[in-house]
């Protein structure tokens, strides 16, 4: 790289990040050459389905760009954070769009919890690391990507329904567990429909967090028969898809009646 001509744009770009899967960080980037010596590089880290991609003008003669990740913004300008500059997995060498994946083994931090992290990409020539004099960082909430819904360790879904002497209905279900959402934050969606086929069609009739029983005080016609079911959902929105249901007929008397899941 000819550093003599790179005197007017000492710039770094940064954006938001997420952990794509266990053990790697992924950055999506694109670039466009608009003048012979100017290339606009756009890099973005997708976060919760969004795309944050600030653009900066970079020199067309830059050989590649170096990924920097840290939990402290000040270290971005003074140290290299666990990514060897000559590692092809951690650099962008061309002027086309694409994706680079950085294995977590090259990152000092182990990204296992939600927190605020700072990401930057420095332009750099071979073979020495020559960061720009000025750096710009964008901090963002980082979270592991969670694609898996809660699961059950024993019995699954709804277990008991009691139709009271009034219009209320008591429902009990099995507890679920999740890799990321604490037990007290798991959401249990309670469904009831007059049709078994439509039972789990959204929206749920009621939702409860961290408990395994509830009284539904209203919204259920005592002169109708219903199917009841419960599905667990984590905080990200992943809902498991069990098909367990209990049929509860019309309330025929003022005395409570209970229906259990047959097993």
mmCIF file of C-alpha atoms in Angstrom:
data_model
loop_
_atom_site.group_PDB
_atom_site.id
_atom_site.type_symbol
_atom_site.label_atom_id
_atom_site.label_comp_id
_atom_site.label_asym_id
_atom_site.label_seq_id
_atom_site.Cartn_x
_atom_site.Cartn_y
_atom_site.Cartn_z
ATOM 1 C CA UNK A 1 0.000 0.000 0.000
ATOM 2 C CA UNK A 2 1.255 3.507 -0.815
ATOM 3 C CA UNK A 3 0.821 5.301 2.502
ATOM 4 C CA UNK A 4 2.042 8.595 0.997
ATOM 5 C CA UNK A 5 -1.234 9.027 -0.865
ATOM 6 C CA UNK A 6 -3.382 7.931 2.055
ATOM 7 C CA UNK A 7 -3.239 11.141 4.043
ATOM 8 C CA UNK A 8 -6.784 12.452 3.883
ATOM 9 C CA UNK A 9 -8.989 9.645 5.085
ATOM 10 C CA UNK A 10 -7.559 8.002 8.219
ATOM 11 C CA UNK A 11 -10.764 6.127 8.913
ATOM 12 C CA UNK A 12 -11.924 2.912 10.517
ATOM 13 C CA UNK A 13 -15.406 1.477 10.266
ATOM 14 C CA UNK A 14 -17.348 -0.392 12.911
ATOM 15 C CA UNK A 15 -20.741 -1.891 13.328
ATOM 16 C CA UNK A 16 -22.913 -4.234 15.406
ATOM 17 C CA UNK A 17 -22.317 -7.942 15.807
ATOM 18 C CA UNK A 18 -23.903 -11.249 16.754
ATOM 19 C CA UNK A 19 -22.596 -14.740 17.301
ATOM 20 C CA UNK A 20 -23.742 -16.637 14.226
ATOM 21 C CA UNK A 21 -23.185 -20.027 15.791
ATOM 22 C CA UNK A 22 -21.074 -21.546 18.511
ATOM 23 C CA UNK A 23 -17.474 -20.688 17.758
ATOM 24 C CA UNK A 24 -17.555 -18.024 15.073
ATOM 25 C CA UNK A 25 -18.242 -14.375 14.360
ATOM 26 C CA UNK A 26 -19.573 -13.406 10.939
ATOM 27 C CA UNK A 27 -19.288 -10.030 9.221
ATOM 28 C CA UNK A 28 -21.032 -9.186 5.964
ATOM 29 C CA UNK A 29 -19.362 -6.583 3.791
ATOM 30 C CA UNK A 30 -19.514 -4.982 0.381
ATOM 31 C CA UNK A 31 -17.508 -2.335 -1.434
ATOM 32 C CA UNK A 32 -17.763 -0.166 -4.501
ATOM 33 C CA UNK A 33 -15.007 1.694 -6.337
ATOM 34 C CA UNK A 34 -16.346 5.113 -7.330
ATOM 35 C CA UNK A 35 -13.087 6.834 -8.274
ATOM 36 C CA UNK A 36 -9.695 5.381 -9.240
ATOM 37 C CA UNK A 37 -8.218 5.824 -5.768
ATOM 38 C CA UNK A 38 -11.329 5.706 -3.598
ATOM 39 C CA UNK A 39 -13.291 2.658 -2.536
ATOM 40 C CA UNK A 40 -16.290 2.813 -0.263
ATOM 41 C CA UNK A 41 -16.342 -0.189 2.037
ATOM 42 C CA UNK A 42 -19.603 -1.064 3.761
ATOM 43 C CA UNK A 43 -19.549 -3.621 6.560
ATOM 44 C CA UNK A 44 -22.423 -4.664 8.745
ATOM 45 C CA UNK A 45 -23.046 -7.016 11.613
ATOM 46 C CA UNK A 46 -26.610 -8.305 11.620
ATOM 47 C CA UNK A 47 -28.325 -7.943 14.984
ATOM 48 C CA UNK A 48 -31.752 -9.428 15.729
ATOM 49 C CA UNK A 49 -32.606 -9.437 12.039
ATOM 50 C CA UNK A 50 -31.573 -5.819 11.498
ATOM 51 C CA UNK A 51 -28.670 -4.476 9.507
ATOM 52 C CA UNK A 52 -26.411 -1.679 10.676
ATOM 53 C CA UNK A 53 -23.902 -0.830 7.949
ATOM 54 C CA UNK A 54 -22.122 2.538 8.242
ATOM 55 C CA UNK A 55 -20.068 3.485 5.179
ATOM 56 C CA UNK A 56 -16.630 5.115 5.083
ATOM 57 C CA UNK A 57 -14.258 6.040 2.308
ATOM 58 C CA UNK A 58 -11.171 3.832 2.172
ATOM 59 C CA UNK A 59 -8.116 3.818 -0.075
ATOM 60 C CA UNK A 60 -8.331 1.626 -3.176
ATOM 61 C CA UNK A 61 -4.752 0.422 -2.646
ATOM 62 C CA UNK A 62 -5.425 -1.113 0.751
ATOM 63 C CA UNK A 63 -4.400 -4.765 0.671
ATOM 64 C CA UNK A 64 -6.800 -6.001 3.317
ATOM 65 C CA UNK A 65 -8.732 -5.008 6.404
ATOM 66 C CA UNK A 66 -8.266 -6.290 9.888
ATOM 67 C CA UNK A 67 -11.082 -7.264 12.214
ATOM 68 C CA UNK A 68 -10.845 -6.060 15.816
ATOM 69 C CA UNK A 69 -13.194 -7.111 18.612
ATOM 70 C CA UNK A 70 -13.046 -6.127 22.272
ATOM 71 C CA UNK A 71 -15.245 -5.361 25.263
ATOM 72 C CA UNK A 72 -13.480 -2.037 25.905
ATOM 73 C CA UNK A 73 -13.589 0.766 23.326
ATOM 74 C CA UNK A 74 -10.193 2.185 24.333
ATOM 75 C CA UNK A 75 -8.306 -0.984 23.425
ATOM 76 C CA UNK A 76 -9.365 -0.737 19.796
ATOM 77 C CA UNK A 77 -6.742 1.920 19.123
ATOM 78 C CA UNK A 78 -3.883 0.426 21.142
ATOM 79 C CA UNK A 79 -3.904 -3.325 20.706
ATOM 80 C CA UNK A 80 -4.734 -6.214 18.459
ATOM 81 C CA UNK A 81 -7.430 -8.360 20.000
ATOM 82 C CA UNK A 82 -6.655 -11.988 19.350
ATOM 83 C CA UNK A 83 -6.801 -11.903 15.541
ATOM 84 C CA UNK A 84 -3.514 -12.592 13.709
ATOM 85 C CA UNK A 85 -3.141 -10.086 10.898
ATOM 86 C CA UNK A 86 -1.930 -12.718 8.475
ATOM 87 C CA UNK A 87 -4.855 -15.033 9.139
ATOM 88 C CA UNK A 88 -6.973 -15.176 5.963
ATOM 89 C CA UNK A 89 -10.104 -15.824 8.020
ATOM 90 C CA UNK A 90 -9.757 -12.407 9.628
ATOM 91 C CA UNK A 91 -9.224 -10.167 6.624
ATOM 92 C CA UNK A 92 -10.912 -8.823 3.538
ATOM 93 C CA UNK A 93 -8.530 -8.904 0.577
ATOM 94 C CA UNK A 94 -10.658 -7.871 -2.372
ATOM 95 C CA UNK A 95 -13.096 -5.147 -3.328
ATOM 96 C CA UNK A 96 -16.176 -7.300 -3.773
ATOM 97 C CA UNK A 97 -19.014 -8.085 -1.420
ATOM 98 C CA UNK A 98 -19.148 -11.195 0.661
ATOM 99 C CA UNK A 99 -18.900 -12.634 4.135
ATOM 100 C CA UNK A 100 -15.961 -13.445 6.368
ATOM 101 C CA UNK A 101 -16.194 -15.738 9.355
ATOM 102 C CA UNK A 102 -13.760 -15.338 12.230
ATOM 103 C CA UNK A 103 -13.344 -18.450 14.394
ATOM 104 C CA UNK A 104 -13.773 -17.709 18.078
ATOM 105 C CA UNK A 105 -10.391 -19.298 18.796
ATOM 106 C CA UNK A 106 -8.815 -16.123 17.408
ATOM 107 C CA UNK A 107 -10.803 -13.927 19.768
ATOM 108 C CA UNK A 108 -9.658 -13.408 23.354
ATOM 109 C CA UNK A 109 -13.167 -13.083 24.716
ATOM 110 C CA UNK A 110 -15.454 -16.097 24.774
ATOM 111 C CA UNK A 111 -18.796 -14.750 23.620
ATOM 112 C CA UNK A 112 -21.242 -16.646 25.788
ATOM 113 C CA UNK A 113 -23.288 -13.908 27.429
ATOM 114 C CA UNK A 114 -25.140 -10.818 26.378
ATOM 115 C CA UNK A 115 -23.200 -7.595 26.763
ATOM 116 C CA UNK A 116 -21.856 -4.525 25.016
ATOM 117 C CA UNK A 117 -19.012 -5.176 22.600
ATOM 118 C CA UNK A 118 -17.091 -2.936 20.223
ATOM 119 C CA UNK A 119 -16.146 -3.895 16.696
ATOM 120 C CA UNK A 120 -13.804 -2.177 14.269
ATOM 121 C CA UNK A 121 -12.041 -2.964 11.019
ATOM 122 C CA UNK A 122 -8.663 -1.354 10.351
ATOM 123 C CA UNK A 123 -7.203 -1.063 6.898
ATOM 124 C CA UNK A 124 -3.734 -2.531 6.791
ATOM 125 C CA UNK A 125 -0.915 -3.188 4.350
ATOM 126 C CA UNK A 126 1.307 -6.257 4.076
ATOM 127 C CA UNK A 127 3.190 -7.417 5.971
ATOM 128 C CA UNK A 128 3.054 -4.841 8.770
ATOM 129 C CA UNK A 129 0.077 -3.662 10.778
ATOM 130 C CA UNK A 130 -0.403 0.062 10.105
ATOM 131 C CA UNK A 131 -3.714 1.199 11.580
ATOM 132 C CA UNK A 132 -5.219 4.528 10.693
ATOM 133 C CA UNK A 133 -4.551 7.392 13.068
ATOM 134 C CA UNK A 134 -8.215 7.829 13.910
ATOM 135 C CA UNK A 135 -10.716 5.130 14.743
ATOM 136 C CA UNK A 136 -14.490 5.234 14.926
ATOM 137 C CA UNK A 137 -16.395 2.569 16.795
ATOM 138 C CA UNK A 138 -20.036 1.718 17.134
ATOM 139 C CA UNK A 139 -20.994 -0.152 20.272
ATOM 140 C CA UNK A 140 -23.949 -2.472 20.302
ATOM 141 C CA UNK A 141 -25.733 -5.054 22.367
ATOM 142 C CA UNK A 142 -24.349 -8.452 21.529
ATOM 143 C CA UNK A 143 -26.239 -11.683 22.068
ATOM 144 C CA UNK A 144 -25.716 -15.252 21.113
ATOM 145 C CA UNK A 145 -27.931 -16.293 18.272
ATOM 146 C CA UNK A 146 -30.632 -18.588 19.630
ATOM 147 C CA UNK A 147 -32.547 -20.674 17.106
ATOM 148 C CA UNK A 148 -33.696 -23.466 19.414
ATOM 149 C CA UNK A 149 -36.996 -23.460 21.350
ATOM 150 C CA UNK A 150 -37.403 -24.697 24.935
ATOM 151 C CA UNK A 151 -37.594 -28.451 25.525
ATOM 152 C CA UNK A 152 -39.223 -30.688 28.124
ATOM 153 C CA UNK A 153 -37.230 -33.014 30.371
ATOM 154 C CA UNK A 154 -40.126 -35.303 31.313
ATOM 155 C CA UNK A 155 -43.799 -35.003 30.375
ATOM 156 C CA UNK A 156 -44.667 -32.682 27.523
ATOM 157 C CA UNK A 157 -47.074 -29.773 27.309
ATOM 158 C CA UNK A 158 -50.475 -29.556 28.936
ATOM 159 C CA UNK A 159 -51.273 -32.022 31.749
ATOM 160 C CA UNK A 160 -54.527 -31.042 33.442
ATOM 161 C CA UNK A 161 -57.605 -28.867 32.906
ATOM 162 C CA UNK A 162 -60.278 -28.140 35.516
ATOM 163 C CA UNK A 163 -63.494 -26.411 34.568
ATOM 164 C CA UNK A 164 -64.869 -24.587 37.603
ATOM 165 C CA UNK A 165 -68.393 -23.973 38.782
ATOM 166 C CA UNK A 166 -68.155 -20.463 37.338
ATOM 167 C CA UNK A 167 -66.686 -19.519 33.959
ATOM 168 C CA UNK A 168 -63.065 -19.978 35.070
ATOM 169 C CA UNK A 169 -60.751 -22.760 33.922
ATOM 170 C CA UNK A 170 -57.585 -23.986 35.668
ATOM 171 C CA UNK A 171 -54.776 -25.321 33.496
ATOM 172 C CA UNK A 172 -51.575 -27.154 34.445
ATOM 173 C CA UNK A 173 -48.598 -27.987 32.232
ATOM 174 C CA UNK A 174 -45.089 -29.436 32.413
ATOM 175 C CA UNK A 175 -42.045 -27.202 32.963
ATOM 176 C CA UNK A 176 -39.640 -26.615 30.083
ATOM 177 C CA UNK A 177 -35.955 -25.677 29.960
ATOM 178 C CA UNK A 178 -33.965 -23.562 27.520
ATOM 179 C CA UNK A 179 -30.259 -23.082 26.757
ATOM 180 C CA UNK A 180 -30.427 -19.294 27.030
ATOM 181 C CA UNK A 181 -33.695 -18.239 28.671
ATOM 182 C CA UNK A 182 -33.841 -18.767 32.467
ATOM 183 C CA UNK A 183 -36.665 -20.960 33.739
ATOM 184 C CA UNK A 184 -38.409 -18.004 35.348
ATOM 185 C CA UNK A 185 -38.534 -16.193 31.997
ATOM 186 C CA UNK A 186 -39.813 -19.012 29.790
ATOM 187 C CA UNK A 187 -43.222 -18.071 28.401
ATOM 188 C CA UNK A 188 -46.022 -20.649 28.342
ATOM 189 C CA UNK A 189 -48.631 -19.924 25.706
ATOM 190 C CA UNK A 190 -52.022 -21.440 26.545
ATOM 191 C CA UNK A 191 -54.239 -22.176 23.554
ATOM 192 C CA UNK A 192 -57.897 -23.157 23.456
ATOM 193 C CA UNK A 193 -60.097 -23.622 20.434
ATOM 194 C CA UNK A 194 -63.366 -25.353 19.625
ATOM 195 C CA UNK A 195 -61.570 -27.102 16.733
ATOM 196 C CA UNK A 196 -58.685 -29.525 17.331
ATOM 197 C CA UNK A 197 -57.260 -28.707 13.922
ATOM 198 C CA UNK A 198 -57.028 -25.000 14.730
ATOM 199 C CA UNK A 199 -55.883 -25.394 18.330
ATOM 200 C CA UNK A 200 -52.370 -23.991 17.939
ATOM 201 C CA UNK A 201 -53.218 -21.307 15.417
ATOM 202 C CA UNK A 202 -51.906 -17.973 16.805
ATOM 203 C CA UNK A 203 -52.522 -15.976 18.803
ATOM 204 C CA UNK A 204 -52.487 -17.816 22.105
ATOM 205 C CA UNK A 205 -55.426 -17.252 24.424
ATOM 206 C CA UNK A 206 -53.173 -16.424 27.384
ATOM 207 C CA UNK A 207 -49.451 -16.347 28.221
ATOM 208 C CA UNK A 208 -47.655 -16.880 31.525
ATOM 209 C CA UNK A 209 -43.973 -16.567 32.471
ATOM 210 C CA UNK A 210 -42.103 -19.038 34.656
ATOM 211 C CA UNK A 211 -45.091 -20.888 36.141
ATOM 212 C CA UNK A 212 -46.707 -24.259 35.422
ATOM 213 C CA UNK A 213 -50.340 -23.557 36.269
ATOM 214 C CA UNK A 214 -52.805 -20.737 35.925
ATOM 215 C CA UNK A 215 -56.477 -19.872 36.239
ATOM 216 C CA UNK A 216 -58.021 -18.427 33.111
ATOM 217 C CA UNK A 217 -60.717 -16.147 34.541
ATOM 218 C CA UNK A 218 -62.613 -15.271 31.377
ATOM 219 C CA UNK A 219 -62.841 -15.711 27.633
ATOM 220 C CA UNK A 220 -64.135 -19.289 27.736
ATOM 221 C CA UNK A 221 -67.806 -19.896 26.973
ATOM 222 C CA UNK A 222 -69.314 -22.386 29.496
ATOM 223 C CA UNK A 223 -71.696 -23.607 26.803
ATOM 224 C CA UNK A 224 -68.888 -24.581 24.412
ATOM 225 C CA UNK A 225 -66.552 -27.583 24.311
ATOM 226 C CA UNK A 226 -62.853 -26.787 23.887
ATOM 227 C CA UNK A 227 -59.474 -28.306 23.157
ATOM 228 C CA UNK A 228 -56.650 -26.998 25.336
ATOM 229 C CA UNK A 229 -52.907 -27.045 24.699
ATOM 230 C CA UNK A 230 -49.752 -25.340 25.983
ATOM 231 C CA UNK A 231 -46.513 -24.517 24.185
ATOM 232 C CA UNK A 232 -43.309 -23.077 25.674
ATOM 233 C CA UNK A 233 -41.519 -20.082 24.135
ATOM 234 C CA UNK A 234 -38.151 -18.484 24.939
ATOM 235 C CA UNK A 235 -37.398 -14.763 25.166
ATOM 236 C CA UNK A 236 -36.172 -14.625 21.572
ATOM 237 C CA UNK A 237 -39.513 -15.929 20.325
ATOM 238 C CA UNK A 238 -38.702 -19.570 19.556
ATOM 239 C CA UNK A 239 -41.792 -21.638 20.383
ATOM 240 C CA UNK A 240 -41.725 -25.421 20.569
ATOM 241 C CA UNK A 241 -44.350 -27.337 18.591
ATOM 242 C CA UNK A 242 -45.806 -30.087 20.786
ATOM 243 C CA UNK A 243 -49.259 -31.324 19.729
ATOM 244 C CA UNK A 244 -50.510 -32.491 23.131
ATOM 245 C CA UNK A 245 -54.150 -31.520 23.711
ATOM 246 C CA UNK A 246 -56.912 -32.143 26.246
ATOM 247 C CA UNK A 247 -60.565 -32.096 25.205
ATOM 248 C CA UNK A 248 -62.911 -30.435 27.703
ATOM 249 C CA UNK A 249 -66.669 -30.783 27.022
ATOM 250 C CA UNK A 250 -69.423 -28.341 27.841
ATOM 251 C CA UNK A 251 -69.822 -27.583 31.547
ATOM 252 C CA UNK A 252 -72.976 -29.503 32.415
ATOM 253 C CA UNK A 253 -73.252 -28.691 36.113
ATOM 254 C CA UNK A 254 -72.227 -26.079 38.616
ATOM 255 C CA UNK A 255 -69.749 -28.471 40.262
ATOM 256 C CA UNK A 256 -66.132 -28.407 39.044
ATOM 257 C CA UNK A 257 -64.967 -31.152 36.699
ATOM 258 C CA UNK A 258 -61.377 -32.138 35.943
ATOM 259 C CA UNK A 259 -59.813 -33.613 32.793
ATOM 260 C CA UNK A 260 -56.339 -35.141 32.835
ATOM 261 C CA UNK A 261 -54.062 -35.991 29.973
ATOM 262 C CA UNK A 262 -54.389 -39.732 29.346
ATOM 263 C CA UNK A 263 -51.055 -41.520 29.615
#
